Every structure is written in structure tokens, then in C-alpha cells.
PDB file of C-alpha atoms in Angstrom:
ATOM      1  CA  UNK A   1      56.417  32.352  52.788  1.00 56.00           C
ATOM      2  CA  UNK A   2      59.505  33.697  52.567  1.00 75.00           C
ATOM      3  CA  UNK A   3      62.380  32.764  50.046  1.00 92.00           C
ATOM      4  CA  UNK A   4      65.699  31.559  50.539  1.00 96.00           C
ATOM      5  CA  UNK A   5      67.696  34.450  52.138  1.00 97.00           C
ATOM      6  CA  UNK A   6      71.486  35.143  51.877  1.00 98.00           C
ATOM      7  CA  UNK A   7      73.389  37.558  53.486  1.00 97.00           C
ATOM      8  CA  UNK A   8      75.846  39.385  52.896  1.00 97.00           C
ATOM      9  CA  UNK A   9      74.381  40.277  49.362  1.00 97.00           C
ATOM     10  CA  UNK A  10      77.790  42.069  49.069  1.00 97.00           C
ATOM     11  CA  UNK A  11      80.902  41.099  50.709  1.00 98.00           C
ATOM     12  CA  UNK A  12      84.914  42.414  50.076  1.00 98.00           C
ATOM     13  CA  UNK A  13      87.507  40.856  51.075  1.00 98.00           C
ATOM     14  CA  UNK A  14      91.282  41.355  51.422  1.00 97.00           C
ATOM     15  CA  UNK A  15      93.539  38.903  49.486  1.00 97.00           C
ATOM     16  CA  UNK A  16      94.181  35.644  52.423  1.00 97.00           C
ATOM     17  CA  UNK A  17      91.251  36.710  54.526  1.00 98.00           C
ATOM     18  CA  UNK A  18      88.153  34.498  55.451  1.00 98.00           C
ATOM     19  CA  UNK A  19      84.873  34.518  53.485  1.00 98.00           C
ATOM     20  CA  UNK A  20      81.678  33.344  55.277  1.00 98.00           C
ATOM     21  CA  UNK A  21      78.200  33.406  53.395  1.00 98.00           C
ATOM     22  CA  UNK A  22      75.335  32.474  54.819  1.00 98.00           C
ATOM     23  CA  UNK A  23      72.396  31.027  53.527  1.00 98.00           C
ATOM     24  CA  UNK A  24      68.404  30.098  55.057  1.00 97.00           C
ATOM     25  CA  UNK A  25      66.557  27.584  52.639  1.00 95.00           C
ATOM     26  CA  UNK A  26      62.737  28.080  52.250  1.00 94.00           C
ATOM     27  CA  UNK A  27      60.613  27.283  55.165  1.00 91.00           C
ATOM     28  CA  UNK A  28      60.196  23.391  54.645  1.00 87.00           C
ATOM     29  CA  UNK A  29      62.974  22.873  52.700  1.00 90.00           C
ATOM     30  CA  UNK A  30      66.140  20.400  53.870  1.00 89.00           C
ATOM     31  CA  UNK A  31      67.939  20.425  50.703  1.00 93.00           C
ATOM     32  CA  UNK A  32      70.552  23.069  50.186  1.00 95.00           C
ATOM     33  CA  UNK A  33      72.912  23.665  46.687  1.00 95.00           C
ATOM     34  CA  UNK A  34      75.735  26.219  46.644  1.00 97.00           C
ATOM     35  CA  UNK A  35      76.538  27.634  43.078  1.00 97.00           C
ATOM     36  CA  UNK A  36      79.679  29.569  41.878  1.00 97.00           C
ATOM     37  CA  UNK A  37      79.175  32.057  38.880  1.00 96.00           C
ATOM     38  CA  UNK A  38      81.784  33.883  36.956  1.00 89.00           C
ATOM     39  CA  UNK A  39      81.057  36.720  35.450  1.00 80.00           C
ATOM     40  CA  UNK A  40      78.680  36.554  32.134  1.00 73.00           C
ATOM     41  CA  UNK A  41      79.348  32.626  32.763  1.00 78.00           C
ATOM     42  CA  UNK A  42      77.241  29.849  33.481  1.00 84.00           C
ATOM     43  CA  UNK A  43      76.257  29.126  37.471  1.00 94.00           C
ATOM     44  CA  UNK A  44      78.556  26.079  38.123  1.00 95.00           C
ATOM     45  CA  UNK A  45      77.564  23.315  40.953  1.00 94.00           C
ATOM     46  CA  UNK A  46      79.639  23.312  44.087  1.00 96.00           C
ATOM     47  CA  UNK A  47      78.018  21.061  47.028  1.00 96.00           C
ATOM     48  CA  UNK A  48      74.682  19.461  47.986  1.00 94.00           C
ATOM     49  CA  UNK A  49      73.868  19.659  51.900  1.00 95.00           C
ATOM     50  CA  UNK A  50      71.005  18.301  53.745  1.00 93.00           C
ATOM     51  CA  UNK A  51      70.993  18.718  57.511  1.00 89.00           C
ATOM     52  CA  UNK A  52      73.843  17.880  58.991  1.00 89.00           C
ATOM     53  CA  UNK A  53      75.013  15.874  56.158  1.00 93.00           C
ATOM     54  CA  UNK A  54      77.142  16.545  52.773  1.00 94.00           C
ATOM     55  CA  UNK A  55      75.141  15.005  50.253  1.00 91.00           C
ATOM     56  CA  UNK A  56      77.324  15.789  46.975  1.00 91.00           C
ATOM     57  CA  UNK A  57      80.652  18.067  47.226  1.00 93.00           C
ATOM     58  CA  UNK A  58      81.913  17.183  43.669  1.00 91.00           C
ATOM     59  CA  UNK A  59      82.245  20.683  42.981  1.00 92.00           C
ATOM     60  CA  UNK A  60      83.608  21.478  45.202  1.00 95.00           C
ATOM     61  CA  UNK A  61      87.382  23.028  45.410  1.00 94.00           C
ATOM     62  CA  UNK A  62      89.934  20.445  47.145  1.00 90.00           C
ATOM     63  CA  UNK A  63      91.587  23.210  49.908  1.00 95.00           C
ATOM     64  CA  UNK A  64      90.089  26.162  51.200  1.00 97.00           C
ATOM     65  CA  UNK A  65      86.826  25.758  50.271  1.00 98.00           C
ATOM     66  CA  UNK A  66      84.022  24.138  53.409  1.00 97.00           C
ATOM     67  CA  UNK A  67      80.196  23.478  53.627  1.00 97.00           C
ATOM     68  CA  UNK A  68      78.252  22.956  56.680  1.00 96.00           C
ATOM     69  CA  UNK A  69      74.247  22.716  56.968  1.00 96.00           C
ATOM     70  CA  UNK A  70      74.087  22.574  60.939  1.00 93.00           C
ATOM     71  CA  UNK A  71      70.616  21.098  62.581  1.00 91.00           C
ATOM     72  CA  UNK A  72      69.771  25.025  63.909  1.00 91.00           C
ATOM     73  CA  UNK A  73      71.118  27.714  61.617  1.00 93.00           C
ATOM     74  CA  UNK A  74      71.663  28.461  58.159  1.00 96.00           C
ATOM     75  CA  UNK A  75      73.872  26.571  55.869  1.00 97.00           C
ATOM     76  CA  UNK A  76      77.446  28.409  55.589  1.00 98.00           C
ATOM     77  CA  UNK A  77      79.980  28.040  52.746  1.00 98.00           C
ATOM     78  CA  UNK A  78      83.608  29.150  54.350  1.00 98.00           C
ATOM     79  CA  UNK A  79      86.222  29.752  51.796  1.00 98.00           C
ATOM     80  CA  UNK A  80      89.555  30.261  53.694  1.00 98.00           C
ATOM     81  CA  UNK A  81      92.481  32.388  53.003  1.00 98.00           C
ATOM     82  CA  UNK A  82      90.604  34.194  49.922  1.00 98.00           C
ATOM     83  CA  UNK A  83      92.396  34.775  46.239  1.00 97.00           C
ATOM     84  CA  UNK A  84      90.998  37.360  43.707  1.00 95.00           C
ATOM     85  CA  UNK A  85      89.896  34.369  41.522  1.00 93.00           C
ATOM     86  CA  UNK A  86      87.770  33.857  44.190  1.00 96.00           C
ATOM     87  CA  UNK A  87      85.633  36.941  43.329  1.00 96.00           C
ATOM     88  CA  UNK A  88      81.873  35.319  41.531  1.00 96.00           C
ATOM     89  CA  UNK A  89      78.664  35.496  42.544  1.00 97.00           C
ATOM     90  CA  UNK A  90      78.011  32.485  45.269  1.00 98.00           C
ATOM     91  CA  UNK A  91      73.930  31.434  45.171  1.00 98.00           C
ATOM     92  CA  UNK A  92      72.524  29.229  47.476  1.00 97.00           C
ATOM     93  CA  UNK A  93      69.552  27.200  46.318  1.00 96.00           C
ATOM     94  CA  UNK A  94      67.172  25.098  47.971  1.00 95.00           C
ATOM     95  CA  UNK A  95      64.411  22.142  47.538  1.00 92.00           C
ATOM     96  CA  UNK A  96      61.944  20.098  49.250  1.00 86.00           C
ATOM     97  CA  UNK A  97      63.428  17.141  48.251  1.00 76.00           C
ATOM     98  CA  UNK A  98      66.024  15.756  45.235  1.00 67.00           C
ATOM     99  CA  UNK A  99      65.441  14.996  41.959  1.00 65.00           C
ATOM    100  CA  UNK A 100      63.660  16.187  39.718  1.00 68.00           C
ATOM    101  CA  UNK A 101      62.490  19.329  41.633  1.00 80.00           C
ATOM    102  CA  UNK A 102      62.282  22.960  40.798  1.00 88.00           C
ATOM    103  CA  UNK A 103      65.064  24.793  42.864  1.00 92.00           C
ATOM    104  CA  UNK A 104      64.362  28.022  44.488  1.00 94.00           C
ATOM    105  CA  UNK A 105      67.580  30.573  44.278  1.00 96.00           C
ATOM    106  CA  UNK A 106      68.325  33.279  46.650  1.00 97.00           C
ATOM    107  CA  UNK A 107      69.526  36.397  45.807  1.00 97.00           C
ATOM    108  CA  UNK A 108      73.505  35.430  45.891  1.00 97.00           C
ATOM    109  CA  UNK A 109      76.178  36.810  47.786  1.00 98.00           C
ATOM    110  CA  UNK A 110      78.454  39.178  45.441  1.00 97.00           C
ATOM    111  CA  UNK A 111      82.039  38.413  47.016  1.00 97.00           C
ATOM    112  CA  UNK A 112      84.691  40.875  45.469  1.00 97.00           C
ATOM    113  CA  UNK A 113      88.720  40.127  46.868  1.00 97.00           C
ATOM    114  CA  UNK A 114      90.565  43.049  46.860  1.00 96.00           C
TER     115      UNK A 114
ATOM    116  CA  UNK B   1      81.155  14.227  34.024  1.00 67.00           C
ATOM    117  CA  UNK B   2      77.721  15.415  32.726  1.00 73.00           C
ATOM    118  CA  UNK B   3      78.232  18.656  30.232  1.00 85.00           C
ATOM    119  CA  UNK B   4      75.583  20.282  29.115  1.00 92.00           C
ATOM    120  CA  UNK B   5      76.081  22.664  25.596  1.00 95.00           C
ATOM    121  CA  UNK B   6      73.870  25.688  24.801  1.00 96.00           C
ATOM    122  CA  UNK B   7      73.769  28.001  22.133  1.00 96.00           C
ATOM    123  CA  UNK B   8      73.888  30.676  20.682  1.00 97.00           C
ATOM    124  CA  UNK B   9      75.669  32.446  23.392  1.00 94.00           C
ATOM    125  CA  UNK B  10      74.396  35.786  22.795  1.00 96.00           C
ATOM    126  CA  UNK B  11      70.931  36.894  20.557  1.00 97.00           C
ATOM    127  CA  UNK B  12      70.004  40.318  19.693  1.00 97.00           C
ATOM    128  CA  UNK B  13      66.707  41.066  18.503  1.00 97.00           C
ATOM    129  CA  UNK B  14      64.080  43.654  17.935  1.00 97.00           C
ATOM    130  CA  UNK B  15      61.241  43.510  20.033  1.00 97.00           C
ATOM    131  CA  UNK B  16      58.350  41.683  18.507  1.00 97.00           C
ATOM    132  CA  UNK B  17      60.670  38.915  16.864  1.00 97.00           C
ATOM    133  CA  UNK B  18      61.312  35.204  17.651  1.00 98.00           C
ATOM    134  CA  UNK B  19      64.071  33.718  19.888  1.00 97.00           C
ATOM    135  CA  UNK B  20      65.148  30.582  20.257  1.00 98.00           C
ATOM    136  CA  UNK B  21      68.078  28.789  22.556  1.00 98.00           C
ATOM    137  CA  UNK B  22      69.221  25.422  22.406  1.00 98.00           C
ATOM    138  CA  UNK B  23      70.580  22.882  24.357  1.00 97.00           C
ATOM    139  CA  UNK B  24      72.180  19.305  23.813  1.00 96.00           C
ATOM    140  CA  UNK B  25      74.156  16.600  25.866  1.00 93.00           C
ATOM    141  CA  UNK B  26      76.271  14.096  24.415  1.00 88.00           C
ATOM    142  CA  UNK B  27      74.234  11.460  26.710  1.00 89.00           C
ATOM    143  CA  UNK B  28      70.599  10.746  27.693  1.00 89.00           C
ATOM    144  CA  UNK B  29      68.912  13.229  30.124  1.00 88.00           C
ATOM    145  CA  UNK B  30      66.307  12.008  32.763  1.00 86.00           C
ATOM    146  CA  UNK B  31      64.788  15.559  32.590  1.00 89.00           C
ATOM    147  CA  UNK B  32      66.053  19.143  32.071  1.00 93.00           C
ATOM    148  CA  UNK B  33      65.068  22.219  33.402  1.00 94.00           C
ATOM    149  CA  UNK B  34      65.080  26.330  32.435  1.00 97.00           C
ATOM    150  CA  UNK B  35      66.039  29.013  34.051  1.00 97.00           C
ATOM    151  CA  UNK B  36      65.928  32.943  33.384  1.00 97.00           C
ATOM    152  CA  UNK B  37      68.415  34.949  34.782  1.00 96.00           C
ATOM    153  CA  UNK B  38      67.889  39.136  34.568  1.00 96.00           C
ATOM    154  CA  UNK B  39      70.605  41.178  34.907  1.00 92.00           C
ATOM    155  CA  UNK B  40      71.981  41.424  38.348  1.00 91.00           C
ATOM    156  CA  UNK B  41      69.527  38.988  39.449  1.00 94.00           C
ATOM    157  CA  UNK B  42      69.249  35.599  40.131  1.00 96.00           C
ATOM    158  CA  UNK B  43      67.910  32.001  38.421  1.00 95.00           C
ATOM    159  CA  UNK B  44      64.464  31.419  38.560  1.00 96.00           C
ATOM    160  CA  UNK B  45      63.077  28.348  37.885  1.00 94.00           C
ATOM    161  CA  UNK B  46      60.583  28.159  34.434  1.00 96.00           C
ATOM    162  CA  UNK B  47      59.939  25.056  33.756  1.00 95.00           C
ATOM    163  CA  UNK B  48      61.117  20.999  33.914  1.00 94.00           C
ATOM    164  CA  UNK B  49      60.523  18.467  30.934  1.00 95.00           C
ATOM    165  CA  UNK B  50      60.632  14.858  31.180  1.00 92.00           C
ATOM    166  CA  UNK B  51      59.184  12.786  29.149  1.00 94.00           C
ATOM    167  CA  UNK B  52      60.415  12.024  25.372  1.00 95.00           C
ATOM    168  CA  UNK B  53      59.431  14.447  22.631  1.00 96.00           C
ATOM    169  CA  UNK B  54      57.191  16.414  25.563  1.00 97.00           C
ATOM    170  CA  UNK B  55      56.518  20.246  24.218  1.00 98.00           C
ATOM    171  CA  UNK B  56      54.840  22.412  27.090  1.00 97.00           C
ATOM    172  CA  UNK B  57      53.801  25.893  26.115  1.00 97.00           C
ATOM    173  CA  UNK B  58      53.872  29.113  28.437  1.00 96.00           C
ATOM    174  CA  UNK B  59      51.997  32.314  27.002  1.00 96.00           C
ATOM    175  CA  UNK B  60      54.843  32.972  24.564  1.00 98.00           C
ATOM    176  CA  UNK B  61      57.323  30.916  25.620  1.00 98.00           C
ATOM    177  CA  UNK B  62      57.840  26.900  23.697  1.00 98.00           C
ATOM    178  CA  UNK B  63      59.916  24.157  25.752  1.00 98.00           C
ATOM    179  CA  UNK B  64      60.864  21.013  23.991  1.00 98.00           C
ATOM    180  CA  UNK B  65      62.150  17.873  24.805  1.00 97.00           C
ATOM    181  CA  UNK B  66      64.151  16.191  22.394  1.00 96.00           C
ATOM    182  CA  UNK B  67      62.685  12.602  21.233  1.00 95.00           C
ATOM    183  CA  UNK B  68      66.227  10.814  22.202  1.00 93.00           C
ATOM    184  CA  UNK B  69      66.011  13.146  25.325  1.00 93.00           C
ATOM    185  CA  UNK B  70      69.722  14.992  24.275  1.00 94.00           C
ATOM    186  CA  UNK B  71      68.351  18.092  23.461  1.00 96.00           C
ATOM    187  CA  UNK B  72      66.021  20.226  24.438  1.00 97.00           C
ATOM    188  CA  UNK B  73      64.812  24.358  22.721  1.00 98.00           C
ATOM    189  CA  UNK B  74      63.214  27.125  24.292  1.00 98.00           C
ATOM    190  CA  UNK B  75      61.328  29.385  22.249  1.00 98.00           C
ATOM    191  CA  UNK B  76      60.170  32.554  22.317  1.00 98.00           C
ATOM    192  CA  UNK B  77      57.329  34.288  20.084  1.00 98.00           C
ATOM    193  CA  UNK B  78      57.490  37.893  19.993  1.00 98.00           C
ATOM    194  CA  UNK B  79      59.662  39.131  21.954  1.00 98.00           C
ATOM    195  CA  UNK B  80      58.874  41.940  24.407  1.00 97.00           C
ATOM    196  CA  UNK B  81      61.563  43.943  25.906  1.00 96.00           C
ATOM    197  CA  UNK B  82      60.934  42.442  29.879  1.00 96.00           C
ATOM    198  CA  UNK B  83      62.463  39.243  27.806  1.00 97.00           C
ATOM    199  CA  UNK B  84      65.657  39.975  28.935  1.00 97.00           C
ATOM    200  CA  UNK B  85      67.587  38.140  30.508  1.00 97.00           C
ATOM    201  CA  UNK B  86      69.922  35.080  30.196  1.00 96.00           C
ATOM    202  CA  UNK B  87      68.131  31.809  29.840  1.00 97.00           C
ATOM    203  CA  UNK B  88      69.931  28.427  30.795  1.00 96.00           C
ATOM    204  CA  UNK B  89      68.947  25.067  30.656  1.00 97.00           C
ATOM    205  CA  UNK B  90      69.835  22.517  33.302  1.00 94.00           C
ATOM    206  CA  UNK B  91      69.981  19.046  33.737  1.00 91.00           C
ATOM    207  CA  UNK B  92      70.147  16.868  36.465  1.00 83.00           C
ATOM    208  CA  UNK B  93      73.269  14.617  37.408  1.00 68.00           C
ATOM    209  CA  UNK B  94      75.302  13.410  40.184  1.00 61.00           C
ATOM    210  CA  UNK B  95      74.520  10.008  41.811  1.00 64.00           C
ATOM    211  CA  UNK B  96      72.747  12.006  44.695  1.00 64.00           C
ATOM    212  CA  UNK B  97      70.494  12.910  41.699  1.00 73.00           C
ATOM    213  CA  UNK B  98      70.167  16.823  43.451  1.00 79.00           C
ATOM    214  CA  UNK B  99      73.353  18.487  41.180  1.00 86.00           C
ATOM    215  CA  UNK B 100      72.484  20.550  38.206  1.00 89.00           C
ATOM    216  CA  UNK B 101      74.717  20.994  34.890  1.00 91.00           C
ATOM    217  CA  UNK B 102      73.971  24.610  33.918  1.00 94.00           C
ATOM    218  CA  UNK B 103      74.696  25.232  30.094  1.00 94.00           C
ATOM    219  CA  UNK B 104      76.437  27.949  29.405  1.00 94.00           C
ATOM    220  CA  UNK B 105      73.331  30.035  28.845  1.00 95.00           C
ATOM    221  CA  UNK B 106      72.397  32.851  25.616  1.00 96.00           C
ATOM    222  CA  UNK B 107      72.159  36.079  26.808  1.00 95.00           C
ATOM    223  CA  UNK B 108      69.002  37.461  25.494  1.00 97.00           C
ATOM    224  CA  UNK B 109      68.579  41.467  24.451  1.00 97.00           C
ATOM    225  CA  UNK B 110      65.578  42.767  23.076  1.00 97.00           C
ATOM    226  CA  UNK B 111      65.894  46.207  21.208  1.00 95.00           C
ATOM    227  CA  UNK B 112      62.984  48.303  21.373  1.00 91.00           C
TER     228      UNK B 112
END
């Protein structure tokens, strides 16, 4: 059984370009979280997605910043019209099912802005 | 909202000596879980407490749950240098009851 898979694992970006990272939850799963870490800082919650749907996005930036968990595909996190404080470490985690379960972390996307 | 505080943020030790990382909220958790982080890597899930006062034991490792469920330890009995790593705790939050507040997790070295 595979893990949750994200891709790019590395991704640079020119200041005001587009950022897309993608992420594929474990086979099963239907709940998806997207975490933001700084470096040496804590991982800091961004949105909740279950198919189709935005569950939580409280974490969420207020511009630039999208989530989508489409019925086929993997679940994308866009950030628009990147800054250099954009640069962290992006992980996508997923569960069977909320509360109270273990999540299961992929291996993040490292996005650097030039 | 929810904040979770851990400390110490950083712990040097020599291998085959204790370690210990704690956590505490300023209101009652449901549960909390821990994570290990190694360098360059990613979180991976140890272990979730929920019940009042509940201690679970892993080979070396000791996760408590506070009795007023606010705070919560992680302990670990001689340390061995593939200890490394950066341990957080995590509690559950949001209505949606799916969000986790990381603490600020304690970077862990082990000096052989």
C-alpha cells in the first residue's frame, strides 16, 4: 500500500509566478490536510479537504492561496503570484476519516522563490 | 484559537541519557498526538492519548496524558543516537474536528 505521494518534492519559483503542488492521499483515504512549515519551525495547519468539498480552510491565507480535492485526481494547493516568504516546506497529510485519527504525511514539497 | 506550547525547544544529550519534552494548552484537550520529525524528513505519526492521566509505553519511549488533560510529556530512556529528530505534540481542534495544533516542537540531538 502505498503512502501519500507529493510531487514536486522540490520546486523553484520566480518571485509572482504560480506554484502548484500536488498531492495523492493513501489508497482509502478521503481526508486530505495541507501543512506549511518554516524553517526549524513548527508544521502549521492550512486547509482540510474531502472530495470535492473544503472541510476547514482556517489556515488558510486570505489572497493567493487555493485548495481543491477534485472527485478524480490528486488534491492541489495553488498559491498564485509567489513571494519569497512563500518559500517552507508544504506537506500534505491524509486520513481515513476525522478525529481522532493518526495522519499519514507525505514526503512534502520543498518550494524555494527565487 | 487553540495554541499548543512545547518545550524545551532544543535538548542536547549524550547518548545513553534521558529526554524528555513537554507540552501544555491553556484549555482542555480531547486527545493529543506525537510526532517525530528527522532531519529533512517528514512527521510520522507515534502515538495518540486520550483518556485522563493515560501513560502508554513504547520500548523506550513514555507518553503521558495529563490528569486535567492540558498537558501531556514524552519521554525517552536512554537515548540512542537514531533518536534524532524533532518531536512535536499535536492536538486536535477546529469544529471540523480534522485540524491539528502542532507545538512548536524540541529538536532532539544525541551525541555519541
Amino acid at each position: 500500500n502505498a503512502g501519500v505521494m507529493q510531487n514536486p518534492r522540490h520546486l523553484v519559483r520566480r518571485r509572482g509566478q504560480e506554484a502548484r503542488l500536488r498531492c495523492s492521499p493513501m489508497k482509502g483515504h478521503s481526508h486530505v490536510y495541507w501543512y506549511r512549515q518554516l524553517p526549524e519551525e513548527g508544521l502549521k495547519f492550512m486547509v482540510y479537504l474531502q472530495k470535492e468539498n473544503i472541510i476547514d480552510e482556517s489556515g488558510m491565507p486570505k489572497e493567493r492561496f487555493s485548495a481543491e480535492f477534485p472527485k478524480e485526481g490528486p488534491s492541489i494547493l495553488r498559491i498564485q503570484q509567489v513571494v519569497r516568504g512563500d518559500s517552507a516546506a508544504y506537506f500534505c497529510a491524509s486520513s481515513p476519516a476525522s478525529g481522532g485519527y493518526e495522519q499519514f504525511f507525505g514526503p512534502g514539497t520543498r518550494l524555494t522563490v527565487l | 484559537g487553540q495554541q499548543v506550547m512545547q518545550i524545551p525547544q532544543y535538548q542536547h544529550v549524550q547518548e545513553g541519557e534521558d529526554f524528555t519534552t513537554y507540552c501544555n494548552s491553556s484549555t482542555t484537550l480531547s486527545n493529543i498526538q506525537w510526532y517525530k520529525q528527522r532531519p529533512g524528513g517528514h512527521p510520522v505519526f507515534l502515538i495518540q492519548l486520550v483518556k485522563s492521566g493515560e501513560v502508554k509505553k513504547q520500548k523506550r519511549l513514555t507518553f503521558q496524558f495529563g490528569e486535567a488533560k492540558k498537558n501531556s510529556s514524552l519521554h525517552i530512556t536512554a537515548t540512542q543516537t537514531t533518536d534524532v529528530g524533532t518531536y512535536f505534540c499535536a492536538a486536535i481542534s477546529g469544529t471540523s474536528y480534522g485540524k491539528l495544533t502542532f507545538g512548536q516542537g524540541t529538536i532532539l540531538t544525541v551525541h555519541p
